[in-house]
Amino acid sequence: MLYVSRETREKLNRYVELLLKWNSTINLISKTDERVIWCRHIADCHRLCSYIPAEPYSICDMGSGGGLPGVVVALSRPDLHVNMIESDRRKAVFLSTVCQDVGISATVLNARIEDVAPIQADIVIARALAPLHRLFALGIQHAKPSSKYLFLKGKNADYEIEHARAEWDFSLIKHESKNGAGSMILELGNVRHA
């Protein structure tokens, strides 16, 4: 169950409506996930908000795709400004449409992550984008030394963590995801090259 205000629920409902409508032409989520969108996608992304401090923060969502997790975080935490980076033009148009439609405080950047000028975000987030060592390589240019990283990961998370430690030093807290199947949220900080 997702506990949010009535206004937030209405905006999330509208986002889901748009996501499902656009999904038929630009493949934002798998067709089989459409019937479980609330538990598989919305609730899972909403959990990131539990690990974002109360102060207003700048967020960088790398590889935003259909807005998971960036749109969900922006709708759940309107005090945040979310920068969503998406290289696929059609998906970037979708994100811009959603932001305008539901009134999200966000910037949509239609470019490759490597090509975007440094954002200096307080928190870097991503879901289903790349292995952990690659996420660090992409995210560090958009972060500050004090930034926190929140990544939604699947059953290979432990392998990715060990692999990343060969190249990177970082602090780590693992949070079990309610999504099941060994998925988790990785809360990372103090990221620097080993």
PDB file of C-alpha atoms in Angstrom:
ATOM      1  CA  MET A   1       0.000   0.000   0.000  1.00  0.00           C
ATOM      2  CA  LEU A   2       1.241   3.463  -0.915  1.00  0.00           C
ATOM      3  CA  TYR A   3       0.537   6.126   1.715  1.00  0.00           C
ATOM      4  CA  VAL A   4       0.485   9.544   0.060  1.00  0.00           C
ATOM      5  CA  SER A   5      -1.801  12.577   0.113  1.00  0.00           C
ATOM      6  CA  ARG A   6      -4.935  12.613  -2.037  1.00  0.00           C
ATOM      7  CA  GLU A   7      -3.363  15.250  -4.306  1.00  0.00           C
ATOM      8  CA  THR A   8      -0.214  13.158  -4.778  1.00  0.00           C
ATOM      9  CA  ARG A   9      -2.313  10.040  -5.442  1.00  0.00           C
ATOM     10  CA  GLU A  10      -4.258  11.924  -8.128  1.00  0.00           C
ATOM     11  CA  LYS A  11      -1.028  13.077  -9.779  1.00  0.00           C
ATOM     12  CA  LEU A  12       0.436   9.563  -9.623  1.00  0.00           C
ATOM     13  CA  ASN A  13      -2.788   8.210 -11.162  1.00  0.00           C
ATOM     14  CA  ARG A  14      -2.466  10.718 -13.999  1.00  0.00           C
ATOM     15  CA  TYR A  15       1.193   9.783 -14.488  1.00  0.00           C
ATOM     16  CA  VAL A  16       0.291   6.080 -14.660  1.00  0.00           C
ATOM     17  CA  GLU A  17      -2.466   6.898 -17.156  1.00  0.00           C
ATOM     18  CA  LEU A  18       0.028   8.742 -19.383  1.00  0.00           C
ATOM     19  CA  LEU A  19       2.676   6.036 -18.959  1.00  0.00           C
ATOM     20  CA  LEU A  20       0.293   3.300 -20.070  1.00  0.00           C
ATOM     21  CA  LYS A  21      -0.970   5.383 -22.990  1.00  0.00           C
ATOM     22  CA  TRP A  22       2.523   6.159 -24.289  1.00  0.00           C
ATOM     23  CA  ASN A  23       3.795   2.643 -23.546  1.00  0.00           C
ATOM     24  CA  SER A  24       1.935   1.272 -26.548  1.00  0.00           C
ATOM     25  CA  THR A  25       4.183   3.245 -28.895  1.00  0.00           C
ATOM     26  CA  ILE A  26       7.532   3.820 -27.166  1.00  0.00           C
ATOM     27  CA  ASN A  27       7.991   0.877 -24.776  1.00  0.00           C
ATOM     28  CA  LEU A  28       8.485   2.600 -21.417  1.00  0.00           C
ATOM     29  CA  ILE A  29       7.885  -0.573 -19.345  1.00  0.00           C
ATOM     30  CA  SER A  30       7.374  -4.191 -20.353  1.00  0.00           C
ATOM     31  CA  LYS A  31       3.852  -5.097 -21.445  1.00  0.00           C
ATOM     32  CA  THR A  32       3.674  -7.786 -18.753  1.00  0.00           C
ATOM     33  CA  ASP A  33       4.410  -5.150 -16.075  1.00  0.00           C
ATOM     34  CA  GLU A  34       1.436  -2.993 -17.069  1.00  0.00           C
ATOM     35  CA  ARG A  35      -0.947  -4.957 -14.841  1.00  0.00           C
ATOM     36  CA  VAL A  36       1.397  -4.713 -11.810  1.00  0.00           C
ATOM     37  CA  ILE A  37       2.583  -1.158 -12.402  1.00  0.00           C
ATOM     38  CA  TRP A  38       1.673   0.080  -8.904  1.00  0.00           C
ATOM     39  CA  CYS A  39       3.593  -2.548  -6.919  1.00  0.00           C
ATOM     40  CA  ARG A  40       6.344  -3.306  -9.443  1.00  0.00           C
ATOM     41  CA  HIS A  41       7.179   0.274 -10.405  1.00  0.00           C
ATOM     42  CA  ILE A  42       5.407   3.081  -8.536  1.00  0.00           C
ATOM     43  CA  ALA A  43       5.661   1.747  -4.964  1.00  0.00           C
ATOM     44  CA  ASP A  44       9.237   0.538  -5.530  1.00  0.00           C
ATOM     45  CA  CYS A  45      10.374   3.966  -6.769  1.00  0.00           C
ATOM     46  CA  HIS A  46       8.394   5.763  -4.072  1.00  0.00           C
ATOM     47  CA  ARG A  47      10.461   3.940  -1.421  1.00  0.00           C
ATOM     48  CA  LEU A  48      13.481   6.024  -2.441  1.00  0.00           C
ATOM     49  CA  CYS A  49      11.822   8.992  -0.712  1.00  0.00           C
ATOM     50  CA  SER A  50      12.369   7.258   2.638  1.00  0.00           C
ATOM     51  CA  TYR A  51      16.120   7.756   2.181  1.00  0.00           C
ATOM     52  CA  ILE A  52      16.041  11.382   1.004  1.00  0.00           C
ATOM     53  CA  PRO A  53      16.455  13.862   3.888  1.00  0.00           C
ATOM     54  CA  ALA A  54      13.743  16.400   4.673  1.00  0.00           C
ATOM     55  CA  GLU A  55      15.626  19.463   3.406  1.00  0.00           C
ATOM     56  CA  PRO A  56      15.101  20.634  -0.176  1.00  0.00           C
ATOM     57  CA  TYR A  57      17.555  18.826  -2.371  1.00  0.00           C
ATOM     58  CA  SER A  58      18.586  18.705  -5.992  1.00  0.00           C
ATOM     59  CA  ILE A  59      18.224  15.255  -7.555  1.00  0.00           C
ATOM     60  CA  CYS A  60      19.856  13.822 -10.676  1.00  0.00           C
ATOM     61  CA  ASP A  61      17.980  10.874 -12.204  1.00  0.00           C
ATOM     62  CA  MET A  62      20.274   9.196 -14.714  1.00  0.00           C
ATOM     63  CA  GLY A  63      18.664   7.363 -17.619  1.00  0.00           C
ATOM     64  CA  SER A  64      15.155   8.394 -16.639  1.00  0.00           C
ATOM     65  CA  GLY A  65      13.387   6.391 -19.343  1.00  0.00           C
ATOM     66  CA  GLY A  66       9.692   6.487 -18.499  1.00  0.00           C
ATOM     67  CA  GLY A  67      10.272   8.507 -15.327  1.00  0.00           C
ATOM     68  CA  LEU A  68      11.057   5.644 -13.003  1.00  0.00           C
ATOM     69  CA  PRO A  69      12.215   6.720 -10.472  1.00  0.00           C
ATOM     70  CA  GLY A  70      12.515  10.465 -11.278  1.00  0.00           C
ATOM     71  CA  VAL A  71       8.853  11.308 -11.889  1.00  0.00           C
ATOM     72  CA  VAL A  72       7.666   9.251  -8.921  1.00  0.00           C
ATOM     73  CA  VAL A  73      10.188  10.951  -6.594  1.00  0.00           C
ATOM     74  CA  ALA A  74       9.275  14.417  -7.932  1.00  0.00           C
ATOM     75  CA  LEU A  75       5.556  13.762  -7.433  1.00  0.00           C
ATOM     76  CA  SER A  76       6.060  12.302  -3.959  1.00  0.00           C
ATOM     77  CA  ARG A  77       8.438  15.066  -2.841  1.00  0.00           C
ATOM     78  CA  PRO A  78       7.398  18.371  -4.449  1.00  0.00           C
ATOM     79  CA  ASP A  79      10.054  20.183  -2.343  1.00  0.00           C
ATOM     80  CA  LEU A  80      12.751  18.604  -4.542  1.00  0.00           C
ATOM     81  CA  HIS A  81      13.980  19.671  -7.955  1.00  0.00           C
ATOM     82  CA  VAL A  82      14.642  16.651 -10.157  1.00  0.00           C
ATOM     83  CA  ASN A  83      16.977  16.739 -13.161  1.00  0.00           C
ATOM     84  CA  MET A  84      16.053  13.858 -15.464  1.00  0.00           C
ATOM     85  CA  ILE A  85      18.654  12.839 -18.038  1.00  0.00           C
ATOM     86  CA  GLU A  86      17.345  10.756 -20.945  1.00  0.00           C
ATOM     87  CA  SER A  87      19.129  10.242 -24.267  1.00  0.00           C
ATOM     88  CA  ASP A  88      16.129   8.802 -26.164  1.00  0.00           C
ATOM     89  CA  ARG A  89      14.312  11.785 -27.706  1.00  0.00           C
ATOM     90  CA  ARG A  90      10.886  10.124 -27.617  1.00  0.00           C
ATOM     91  CA  LYS A  91      11.233   9.291 -23.924  1.00  0.00           C
ATOM     92  CA  ALA A  92      12.457  12.821 -23.196  1.00  0.00           C
ATOM     93  CA  VAL A  93       9.342  14.188 -24.949  1.00  0.00           C
ATOM     94  CA  PHE A  94       7.222  11.876 -22.789  1.00  0.00           C
ATOM     95  CA  LEU A  95       8.952  13.122 -19.620  1.00  0.00           C
ATOM     96  CA  SER A  96       8.435  16.759 -20.623  1.00  0.00           C
ATOM     97  CA  THR A  97       4.773  16.042 -21.335  1.00  0.00           C
ATOM     98  CA  VAL A  98       4.309  14.428 -17.912  1.00  0.00           C
ATOM     99  CA  CYS A  99       6.085  17.302 -16.126  1.00  0.00           C
ATOM    100  CA  GLN A 100       3.863  19.846 -17.813  1.00  0.00           C
ATOM    101  CA  ASP A 101       0.667  17.823 -17.359  1.00  0.00           C
ATOM    102  CA  VAL A 102       1.032  17.107 -13.633  1.00  0.00           C
ATOM    103  CA  GLY A 103       3.092  20.142 -12.611  1.00  0.00           C
ATOM    104  CA  ILE A 104       6.420  18.608 -11.607  1.00  0.00           C
ATOM    105  CA  SER A 105       9.420  20.719 -10.589  1.00  0.00           C
ATOM    106  CA  ALA A 106      11.894  19.103 -12.949  1.00  0.00           C
ATOM    107  CA  THR A 107      14.298  19.673 -15.786  1.00  0.00           C
ATOM    108  CA  VAL A 108      14.389  17.145 -18.631  1.00  0.00           C
ATOM    109  CA  LEU A 109      17.770  16.933 -20.327  1.00  0.00           C
ATOM    110  CA  ASN A 110      17.674  15.100 -23.674  1.00  0.00           C
ATOM    111  CA  ALA A 111      21.296  14.016 -23.935  1.00  0.00           C
ATOM    112  CA  ARG A 112      23.693  11.252 -23.036  1.00  0.00           C
ATOM    113  CA  ILE A 113      24.645  11.336 -19.354  1.00  0.00           C
ATOM    114  CA  GLU A 114      28.309  11.871 -20.238  1.00  0.00           C
ATOM    115  CA  ASP A 115      27.454  14.905 -22.379  1.00  0.00           C
ATOM    116  CA  VAL A 116      25.451  16.842 -19.774  1.00  0.00           C
ATOM    117  CA  ALA A 117      27.250  19.674 -17.967  1.00  0.00           C
ATOM    118  CA  PRO A 118      27.863  18.798 -14.287  1.00  0.00           C
ATOM    119  CA  ILE A 119      24.641  19.142 -12.287  1.00  0.00           C
ATOM    120  CA  GLN A 120      26.158  19.138  -8.773  1.00  0.00           C
ATOM    121  CA  ALA A 121      23.157  17.234  -7.419  1.00  0.00           C
ATOM    122  CA  ASP A 122      22.821  16.415  -3.741  1.00  0.00           C
ATOM    123  CA  ILE A 123      21.414  12.981  -4.594  1.00  0.00           C
ATOM    124  CA  VAL A 124      21.974  10.812  -7.672  1.00  0.00           C
ATOM    125  CA  ILE A 125      19.381   8.143  -8.450  1.00  0.00           C
ATOM    126  CA  ALA A 126      18.961   5.447 -11.090  1.00  0.00           C
ATOM    127  CA  ARG A 127      17.002   2.297 -11.790  1.00  0.00           C
ATOM    128  CA  ALA A 128      17.685  -0.450 -14.333  1.00  0.00           C
ATOM    129  CA  LEU A 129      20.420   1.536 -16.059  1.00  0.00           C
ATOM    130  CA  ALA A 130      23.844  -0.074 -15.620  1.00  0.00           C
ATOM    131  CA  PRO A 131      26.029  -2.110 -13.253  1.00  0.00           C
ATOM    132  CA  LEU A 132      27.116  -0.314 -10.085  1.00  0.00           C
ATOM    133  CA  HIS A 133      30.696   0.447 -11.191  1.00  0.00           C
ATOM    134  CA  ARG A 134      29.320   2.090 -14.344  1.00  0.00           C
ATOM    135  CA  LEU A 135      26.719   4.063 -12.358  1.00  0.00           C
ATOM    136  CA  PHE A 136      29.522   5.537 -10.267  1.00  0.00           C
ATOM    137  CA  ALA A 137      31.493   6.468 -13.405  1.00  0.00           C
ATOM    138  CA  LEU A 138      28.435   8.218 -14.841  1.00  0.00           C
ATOM    139  CA  GLY A 139      27.138   9.743 -11.607  1.00  0.00           C
ATOM    140  CA  ILE A 140      30.302  11.177 -10.098  1.00  0.00           C
ATOM    141  CA  GLN A 141      30.400  13.980 -12.684  1.00  0.00           C
ATOM    142  CA  HIS A 142      26.911  15.103 -11.598  1.00  0.00           C
ATOM    143  CA  ALA A 143      27.516  14.792  -7.853  1.00  0.00           C
ATOM    144  CA  LYS A 144      29.317  16.683  -5.097  1.00  0.00           C
ATOM    145  CA  PRO A 145      31.824  14.985  -2.768  1.00  0.00           C
ATOM    146  CA  SER A 146      29.066  14.936  -0.120  1.00  0.00           C
ATOM    147  CA  SER A 147      26.370  13.546  -2.434  1.00  0.00           C
ATOM    148  CA  LYS A 148      24.324  10.468  -1.694  1.00  0.00           C
ATOM    149  CA  TYR A 149      23.576   7.847  -4.345  1.00  0.00           C
ATOM    150  CA  LEU A 150      20.362   5.800  -4.288  1.00  0.00           C
ATOM    151  CA  PHE A 151      20.181   2.936  -6.760  1.00  0.00           C
ATOM    152  CA  LEU A 152      17.405   0.366  -7.135  1.00  0.00           C
ATOM    153  CA  LYS A 153      19.050  -2.986  -7.809  1.00  0.00           C
ATOM    154  CA  GLY A 154      17.972  -6.560  -8.473  1.00  0.00           C
ATOM    155  CA  LYS A 155      19.209  -9.978  -7.457  1.00  0.00           C
ATOM    156  CA  ASN A 156      22.738  -9.344  -8.797  1.00  0.00           C
ATOM    157  CA  ALA A 157      23.337  -6.446  -6.398  1.00  0.00           C
ATOM    158  CA  ASP A 158      25.871  -8.276  -4.221  1.00  0.00           C
ATOM    159  CA  TYR A 159      27.926  -9.267  -7.257  1.00  0.00           C
ATOM    160  CA  GLU A 160      27.811  -5.672  -8.546  1.00  0.00           C
ATOM    161  CA  ILE A 161      28.933  -4.343  -5.154  1.00  0.00           C
ATOM    162  CA  GLU A 162      31.971  -6.646  -5.051  1.00  0.00           C
ATOM    163  CA  HIS A 163      32.843  -5.835  -8.656  1.00  0.00           C
ATOM    164  CA  ALA A 164      32.556  -2.069  -7.988  1.00  0.00           C
ATOM    165  CA  ARG A 165      34.893  -2.282  -4.972  1.00  0.00           C
ATOM    166  CA  ALA A 166      37.772  -3.088  -7.350  1.00  0.00           C
ATOM    167  CA  GLU A 167      37.483   0.427  -8.819  1.00  0.00           C
ATOM    168  CA  TRP A 168      35.658   2.514  -6.221  1.00  0.00           C
ATOM    169  CA  ASP A 169      35.647   3.290  -2.502  1.00  0.00           C
ATOM    170  CA  PHE A 170      32.216   3.968  -1.028  1.00  0.00           C
ATOM    171  CA  SER A 171      30.050   3.608   2.040  1.00  0.00           C
ATOM    172  CA  LEU A 172      27.049   1.330   1.677  1.00  0.00           C
ATOM    173  CA  ILE A 173      23.737   0.628   3.362  1.00  0.00           C
ATOM    174  CA  LYS A 174      21.489  -2.028   1.819  1.00  0.00           C
ATOM    175  CA  HIS A 175      17.735  -1.660   2.162  1.00  0.00           C
ATOM    176  CA  GLU A 176      15.544  -4.592   1.228  1.00  0.00           C
ATOM    177  CA  SER A 177      13.019  -3.695  -1.416  1.00  0.00           C
ATOM    178  CA  LYS A 178       9.429  -4.731  -0.943  1.00  0.00           C
ATOM    179  CA  ASN A 179       9.484  -5.650  -4.615  1.00  0.00           C
ATOM    180  CA  GLY A 180      10.778  -9.124  -3.767  1.00  0.00           C
ATOM    181  CA  ALA A 181      13.010 -11.411  -5.816  1.00  0.00           C
ATOM    182  CA  GLY A 182      16.138 -10.231  -3.980  1.00  0.00           C
ATOM    183  CA  SER A 183      15.816  -6.626  -5.082  1.00  0.00           C
ATOM    184  CA  MET A 184      17.129  -3.827  -2.895  1.00  0.00           C
ATOM    185  CA  ILE A 185      17.859  -0.134  -2.623  1.00  0.00           C
ATOM    186  CA  LEU A 186      21.544   0.700  -2.286  1.00  0.00           C
ATOM    187  CA  GLU A 187      22.257   3.852  -0.293  1.00  0.00           C
ATOM    188  CA  LEU A 188      25.815   4.905  -1.075  1.00  0.00           C
ATOM    189  CA  GLY A 189      28.083   7.770  -0.107  1.00  0.00           C
ATOM    190  CA  ASN A 190      31.719   8.930   0.081  1.00  0.00           C
ATOM    191  CA  VAL A 191      32.177   7.749  -3.506  1.00  0.00           C
ATOM    192  CA  ARG A 192      35.659   8.113  -4.960  1.00  0.00           C
ATOM    193  CA  HIS A 193      38.033   6.202  -7.220  1.00  0.00           C
ATOM    194  CA  ALA A 194      39.940   3.463  -5.374  1.00  0.00           C
TER     195      ALA A 194
END
